[in-house]
GROMACS .gro file of C-alpha atoms in nm:
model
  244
    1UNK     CA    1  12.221  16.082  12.495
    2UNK     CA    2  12.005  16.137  12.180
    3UNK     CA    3  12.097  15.985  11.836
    4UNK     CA    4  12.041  16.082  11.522
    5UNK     CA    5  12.146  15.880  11.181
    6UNK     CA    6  12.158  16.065  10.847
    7UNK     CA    7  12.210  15.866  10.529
    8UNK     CA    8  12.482  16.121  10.408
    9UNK     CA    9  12.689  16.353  10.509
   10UNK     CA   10  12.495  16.644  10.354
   11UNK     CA   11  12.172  16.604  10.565
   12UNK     CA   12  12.389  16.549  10.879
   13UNK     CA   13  12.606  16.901  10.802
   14UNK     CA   14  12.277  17.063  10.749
   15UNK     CA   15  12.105  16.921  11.085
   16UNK     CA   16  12.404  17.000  11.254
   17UNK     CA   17  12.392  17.366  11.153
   18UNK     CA   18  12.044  17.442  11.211
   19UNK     CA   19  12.108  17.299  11.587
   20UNK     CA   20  12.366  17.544  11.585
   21UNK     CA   21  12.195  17.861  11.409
   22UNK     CA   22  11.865  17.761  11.668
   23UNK     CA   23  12.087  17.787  11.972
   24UNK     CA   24  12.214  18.157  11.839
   25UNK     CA   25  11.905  18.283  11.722
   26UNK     CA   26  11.719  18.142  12.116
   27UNK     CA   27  11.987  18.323  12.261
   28UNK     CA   28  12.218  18.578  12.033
   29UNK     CA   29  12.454  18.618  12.286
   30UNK     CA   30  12.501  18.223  12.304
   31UNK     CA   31  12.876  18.107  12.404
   32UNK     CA   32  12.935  17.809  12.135
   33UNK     CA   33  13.230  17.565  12.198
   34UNK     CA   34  13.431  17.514  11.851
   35UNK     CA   35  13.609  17.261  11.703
   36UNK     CA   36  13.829  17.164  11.385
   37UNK     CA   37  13.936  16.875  11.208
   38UNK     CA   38  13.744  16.779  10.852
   39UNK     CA   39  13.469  16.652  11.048
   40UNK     CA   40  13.312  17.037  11.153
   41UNK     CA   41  13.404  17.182  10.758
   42UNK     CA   42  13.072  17.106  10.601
   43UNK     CA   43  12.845  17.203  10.872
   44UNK     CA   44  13.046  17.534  10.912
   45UNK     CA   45  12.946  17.613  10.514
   46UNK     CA   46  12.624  17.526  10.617
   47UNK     CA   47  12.599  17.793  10.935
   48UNK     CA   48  12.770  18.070  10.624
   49UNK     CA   49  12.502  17.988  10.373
   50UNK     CA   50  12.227  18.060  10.588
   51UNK     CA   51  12.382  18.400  10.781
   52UNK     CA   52  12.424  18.506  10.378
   53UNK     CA   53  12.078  18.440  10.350
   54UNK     CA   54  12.005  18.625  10.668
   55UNK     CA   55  11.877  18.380  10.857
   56UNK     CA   56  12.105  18.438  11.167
   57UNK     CA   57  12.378  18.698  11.290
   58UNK     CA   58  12.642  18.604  11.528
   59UNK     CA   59  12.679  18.970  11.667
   60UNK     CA   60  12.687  18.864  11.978
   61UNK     CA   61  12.801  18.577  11.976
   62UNK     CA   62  13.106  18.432  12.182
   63UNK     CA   63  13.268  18.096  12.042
   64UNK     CA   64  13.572  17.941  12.199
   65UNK     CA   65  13.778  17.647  12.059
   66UNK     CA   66  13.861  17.306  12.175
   67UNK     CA   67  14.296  17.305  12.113
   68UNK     CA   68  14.559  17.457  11.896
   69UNK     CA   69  14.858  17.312  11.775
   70UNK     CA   70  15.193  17.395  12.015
   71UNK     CA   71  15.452  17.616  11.822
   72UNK     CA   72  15.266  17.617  11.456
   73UNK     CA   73  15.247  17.951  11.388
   74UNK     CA   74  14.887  18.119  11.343
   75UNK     CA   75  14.965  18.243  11.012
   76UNK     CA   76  15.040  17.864  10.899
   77UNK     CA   77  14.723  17.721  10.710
   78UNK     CA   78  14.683  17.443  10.966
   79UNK     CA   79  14.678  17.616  11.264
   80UNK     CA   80  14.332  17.567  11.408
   81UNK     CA   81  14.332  17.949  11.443
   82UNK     CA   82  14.379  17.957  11.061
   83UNK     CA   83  14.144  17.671  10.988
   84UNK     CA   84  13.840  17.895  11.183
   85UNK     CA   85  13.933  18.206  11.000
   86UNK     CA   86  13.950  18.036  10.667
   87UNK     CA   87  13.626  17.849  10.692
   88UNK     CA   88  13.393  18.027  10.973
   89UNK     CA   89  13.497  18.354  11.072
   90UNK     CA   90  13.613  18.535  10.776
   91UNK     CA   91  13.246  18.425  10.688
   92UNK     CA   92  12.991  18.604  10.892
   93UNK     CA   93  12.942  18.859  11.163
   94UNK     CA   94  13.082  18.753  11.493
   95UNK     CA   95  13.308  19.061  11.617
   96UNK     CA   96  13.689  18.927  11.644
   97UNK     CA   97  13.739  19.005  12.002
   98UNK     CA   98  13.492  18.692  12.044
   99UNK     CA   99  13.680  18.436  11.873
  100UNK     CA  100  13.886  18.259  12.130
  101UNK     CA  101  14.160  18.024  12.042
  102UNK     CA  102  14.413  17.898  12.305
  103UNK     CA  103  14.734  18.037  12.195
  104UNK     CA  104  15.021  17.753  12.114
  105UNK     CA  105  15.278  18.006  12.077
  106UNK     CA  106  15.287  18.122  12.444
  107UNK     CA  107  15.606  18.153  12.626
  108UNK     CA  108  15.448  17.978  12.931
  109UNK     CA  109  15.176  17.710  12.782
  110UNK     CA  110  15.056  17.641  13.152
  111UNK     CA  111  14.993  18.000  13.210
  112UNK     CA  112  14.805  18.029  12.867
  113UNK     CA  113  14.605  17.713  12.963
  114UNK     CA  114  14.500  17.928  13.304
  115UNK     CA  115  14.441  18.207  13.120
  116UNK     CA  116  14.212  18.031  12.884
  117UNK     CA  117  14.034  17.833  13.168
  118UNK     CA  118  14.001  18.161  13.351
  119UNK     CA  119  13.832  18.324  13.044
  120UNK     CA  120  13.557  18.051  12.984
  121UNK     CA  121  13.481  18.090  13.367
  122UNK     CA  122  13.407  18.457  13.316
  123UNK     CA  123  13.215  18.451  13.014
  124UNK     CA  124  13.104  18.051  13.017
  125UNK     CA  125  12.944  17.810  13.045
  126UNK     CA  126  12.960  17.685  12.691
  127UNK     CA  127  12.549  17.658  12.651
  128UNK     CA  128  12.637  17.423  12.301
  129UNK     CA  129  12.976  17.278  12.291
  130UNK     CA  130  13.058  17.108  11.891
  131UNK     CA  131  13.284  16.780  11.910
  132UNK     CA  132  13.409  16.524  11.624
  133UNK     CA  133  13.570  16.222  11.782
  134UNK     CA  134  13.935  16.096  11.661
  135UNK     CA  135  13.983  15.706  11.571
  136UNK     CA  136  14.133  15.623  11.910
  137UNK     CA  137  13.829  15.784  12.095
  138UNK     CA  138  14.016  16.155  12.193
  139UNK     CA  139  13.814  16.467  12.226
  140UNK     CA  140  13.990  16.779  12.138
  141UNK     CA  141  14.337  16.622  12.213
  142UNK     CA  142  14.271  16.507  12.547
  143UNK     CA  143  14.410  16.186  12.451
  144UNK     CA  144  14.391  15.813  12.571
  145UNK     CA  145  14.569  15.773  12.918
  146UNK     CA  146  14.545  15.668  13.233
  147UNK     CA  147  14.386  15.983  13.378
  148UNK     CA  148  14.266  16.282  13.233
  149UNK     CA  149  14.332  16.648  13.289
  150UNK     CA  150  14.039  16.856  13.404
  151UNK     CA  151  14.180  17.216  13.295
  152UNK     CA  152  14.346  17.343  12.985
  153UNK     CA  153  14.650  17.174  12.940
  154UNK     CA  154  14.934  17.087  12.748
  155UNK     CA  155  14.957  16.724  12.541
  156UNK     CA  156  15.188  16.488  12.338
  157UNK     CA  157  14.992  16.384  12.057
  158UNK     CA  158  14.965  16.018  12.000
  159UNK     CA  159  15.135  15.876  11.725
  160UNK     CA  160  14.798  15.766  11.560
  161UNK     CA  161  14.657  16.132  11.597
  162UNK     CA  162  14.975  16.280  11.447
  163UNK     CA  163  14.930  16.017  11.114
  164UNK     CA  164  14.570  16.099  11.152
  165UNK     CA  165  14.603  16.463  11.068
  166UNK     CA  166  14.933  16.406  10.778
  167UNK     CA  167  14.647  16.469  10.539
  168UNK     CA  168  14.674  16.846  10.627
  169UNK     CA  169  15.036  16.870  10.589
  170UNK     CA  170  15.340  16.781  10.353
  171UNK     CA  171  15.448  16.464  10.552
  172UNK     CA  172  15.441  16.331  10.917
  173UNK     CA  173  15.805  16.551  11.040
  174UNK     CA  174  15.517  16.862  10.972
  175UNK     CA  175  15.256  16.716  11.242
  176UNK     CA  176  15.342  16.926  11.550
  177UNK     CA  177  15.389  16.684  11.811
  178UNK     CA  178  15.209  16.865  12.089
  179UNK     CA  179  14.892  17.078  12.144
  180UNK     CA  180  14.678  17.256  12.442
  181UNK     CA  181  14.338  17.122  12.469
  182UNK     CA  182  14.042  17.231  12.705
  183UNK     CA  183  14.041  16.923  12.975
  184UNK     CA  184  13.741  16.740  13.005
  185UNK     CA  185  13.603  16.874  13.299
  186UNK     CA  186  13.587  17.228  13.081
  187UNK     CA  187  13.422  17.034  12.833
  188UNK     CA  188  13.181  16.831  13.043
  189UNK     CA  189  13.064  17.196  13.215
  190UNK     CA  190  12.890  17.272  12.872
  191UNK     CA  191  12.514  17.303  12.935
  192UNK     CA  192  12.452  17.080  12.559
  193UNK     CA  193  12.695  16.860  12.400
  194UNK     CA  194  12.701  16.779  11.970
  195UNK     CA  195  12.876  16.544  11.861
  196UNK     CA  196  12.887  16.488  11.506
  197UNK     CA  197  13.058  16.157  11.399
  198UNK     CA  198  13.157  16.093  10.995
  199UNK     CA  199  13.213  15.787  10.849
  200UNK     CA  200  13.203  15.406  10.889
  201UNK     CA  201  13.546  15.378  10.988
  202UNK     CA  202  13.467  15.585  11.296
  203UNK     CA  203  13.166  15.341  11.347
  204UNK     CA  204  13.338  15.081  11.627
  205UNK     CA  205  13.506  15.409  11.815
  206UNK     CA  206  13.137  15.600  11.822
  207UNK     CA  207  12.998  15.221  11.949
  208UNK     CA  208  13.208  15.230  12.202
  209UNK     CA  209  13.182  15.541  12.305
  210UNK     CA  210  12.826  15.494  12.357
  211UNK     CA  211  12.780  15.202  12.484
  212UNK     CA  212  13.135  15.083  12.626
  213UNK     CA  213  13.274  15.103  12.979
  214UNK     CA  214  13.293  15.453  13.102
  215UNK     CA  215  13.742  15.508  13.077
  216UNK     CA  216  14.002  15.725  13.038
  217UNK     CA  217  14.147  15.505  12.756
  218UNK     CA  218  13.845  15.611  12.578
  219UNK     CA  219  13.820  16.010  12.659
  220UNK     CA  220  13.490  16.036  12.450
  221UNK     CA  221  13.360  15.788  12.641
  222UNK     CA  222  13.328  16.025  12.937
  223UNK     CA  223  13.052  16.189  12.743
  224UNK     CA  224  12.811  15.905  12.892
  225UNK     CA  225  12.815  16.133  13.197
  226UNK     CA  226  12.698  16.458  13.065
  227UNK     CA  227  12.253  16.512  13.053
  228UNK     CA  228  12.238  16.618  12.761
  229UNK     CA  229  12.442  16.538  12.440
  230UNK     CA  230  12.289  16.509  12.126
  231UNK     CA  231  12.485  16.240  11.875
  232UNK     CA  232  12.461  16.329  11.496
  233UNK     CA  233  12.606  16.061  11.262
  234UNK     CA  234  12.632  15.865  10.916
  235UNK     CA  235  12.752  15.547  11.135
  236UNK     CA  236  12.530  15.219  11.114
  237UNK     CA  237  12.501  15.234  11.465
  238UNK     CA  238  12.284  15.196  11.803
  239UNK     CA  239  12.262  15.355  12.127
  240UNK     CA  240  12.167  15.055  12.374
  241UNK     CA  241  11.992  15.231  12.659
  242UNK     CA  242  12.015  15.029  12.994
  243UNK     CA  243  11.663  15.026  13.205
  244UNK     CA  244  11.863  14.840  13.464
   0.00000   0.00000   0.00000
């Protein structure tokens, strides 16, 4: 892992973008791994500012995203379809038939989870897959438990990831209470990792994801395994390499 600490959250967005616009302008038709959350919203009006200055197109470009809520409509504000549309896609060039979001309104979510899988093996690998971290360690909503799914899949969201996300809806009862998430073996096949990591109060989870046990209890701590994940945060905190 490489780490990188920003004083604010303005020079990491910014960092994080130009990663991002590098990887599509080394390789146009790059296959970029999304995600959502208020963690990815600056960065992504970072990447928009400099494709209206015309410093990158995204023609070619493939992106597909981490999860989407199970039975929230698309046309609801907080679906994560929405959310990319609203801040990302509506934005720049990238032709719709290359936005990929797993759909949480199939009849038969398992299918739609092989479907998705199936689609990321055709057109994959991810070469830079985007991550934020939740507050009990869960990336994309492949949440704490005692084993992990490797495909796309369907999940119960935890209670603390449902109160987590309340801020985007009217109460709690709105929180859908399950999603489909890429597994962590999709995830892990990306050829380049980012995670970006906001705020202090993510500072023990991102410590521990770094330099804890490797464990499914800790889903982001599986990240230890990848080669080549770059870590981009505001956090006051260190990446303790063993030489052992």
């Amino acid at each position: 892992m490489i780490l990188h600490k920003f004083k604010n959250q303005a020079d990491l967005d910014r960092a994080a973008a130009d990663l991002i616009i590098s990887a599509v302008r080394a390789k146009p038709n790059a296959v970029l791994g999304m995600a959502t959350g208020g963690t990815p919203v600056g960065l992504y009006q970072e990447i928009v500012k400099s494709y209206q200055q015309g410093l990158v197109s995204f023609k070619e470009a493939k992106t597909f995203n981490l999860d989407e809520y199970v039975g929230l409509p698309i046309t609801h504000p907080e679906s994560y379809r929405a959310f990319m549309q609203r801040n990302l896609f509506d934005h720049i060039d990238i032709r719709a038939e290359n936005t990929h979001v797993p759909n949480g309104n199939a009849a038969d979510i398992d299918g739609e989870g092989r479907r998705y899988d199936e689609m990321l093996y055709q057109q994959g690998p991810v070469d830079l897959q985007l991550l934020g971290i939740g507050h009990n360690g869960h990336i994309g909503f492949n949440e704490p438990d005692s084993h992990l799914s490797r495909f796309t899949h369907k999940v119960t969201l935890k209670a603390e990831t449902r109160e987590a996300n309340k801020r985007f809806f009217n109460s709690l009862d709105e929180v859908p209470t399950h999603a489909i998430t890429m597994g962590m073996g999709s995830i892990l096949h990306a050829k380049a990792i980012l995670l970006v990591v906001k705020g202090m109060e993510k500072a023990e989870i991102l410590d521990r994801t770094l330099n804890g046990p490797i464990t499914t209890e800790i889903p982001a701590s599986l990240l230890q395994t990848h080669p080549r994940v770059i870590v981009m945060t505001d956090c006051d905190v260190e990446y303790k390499v063993s030489h052992s």
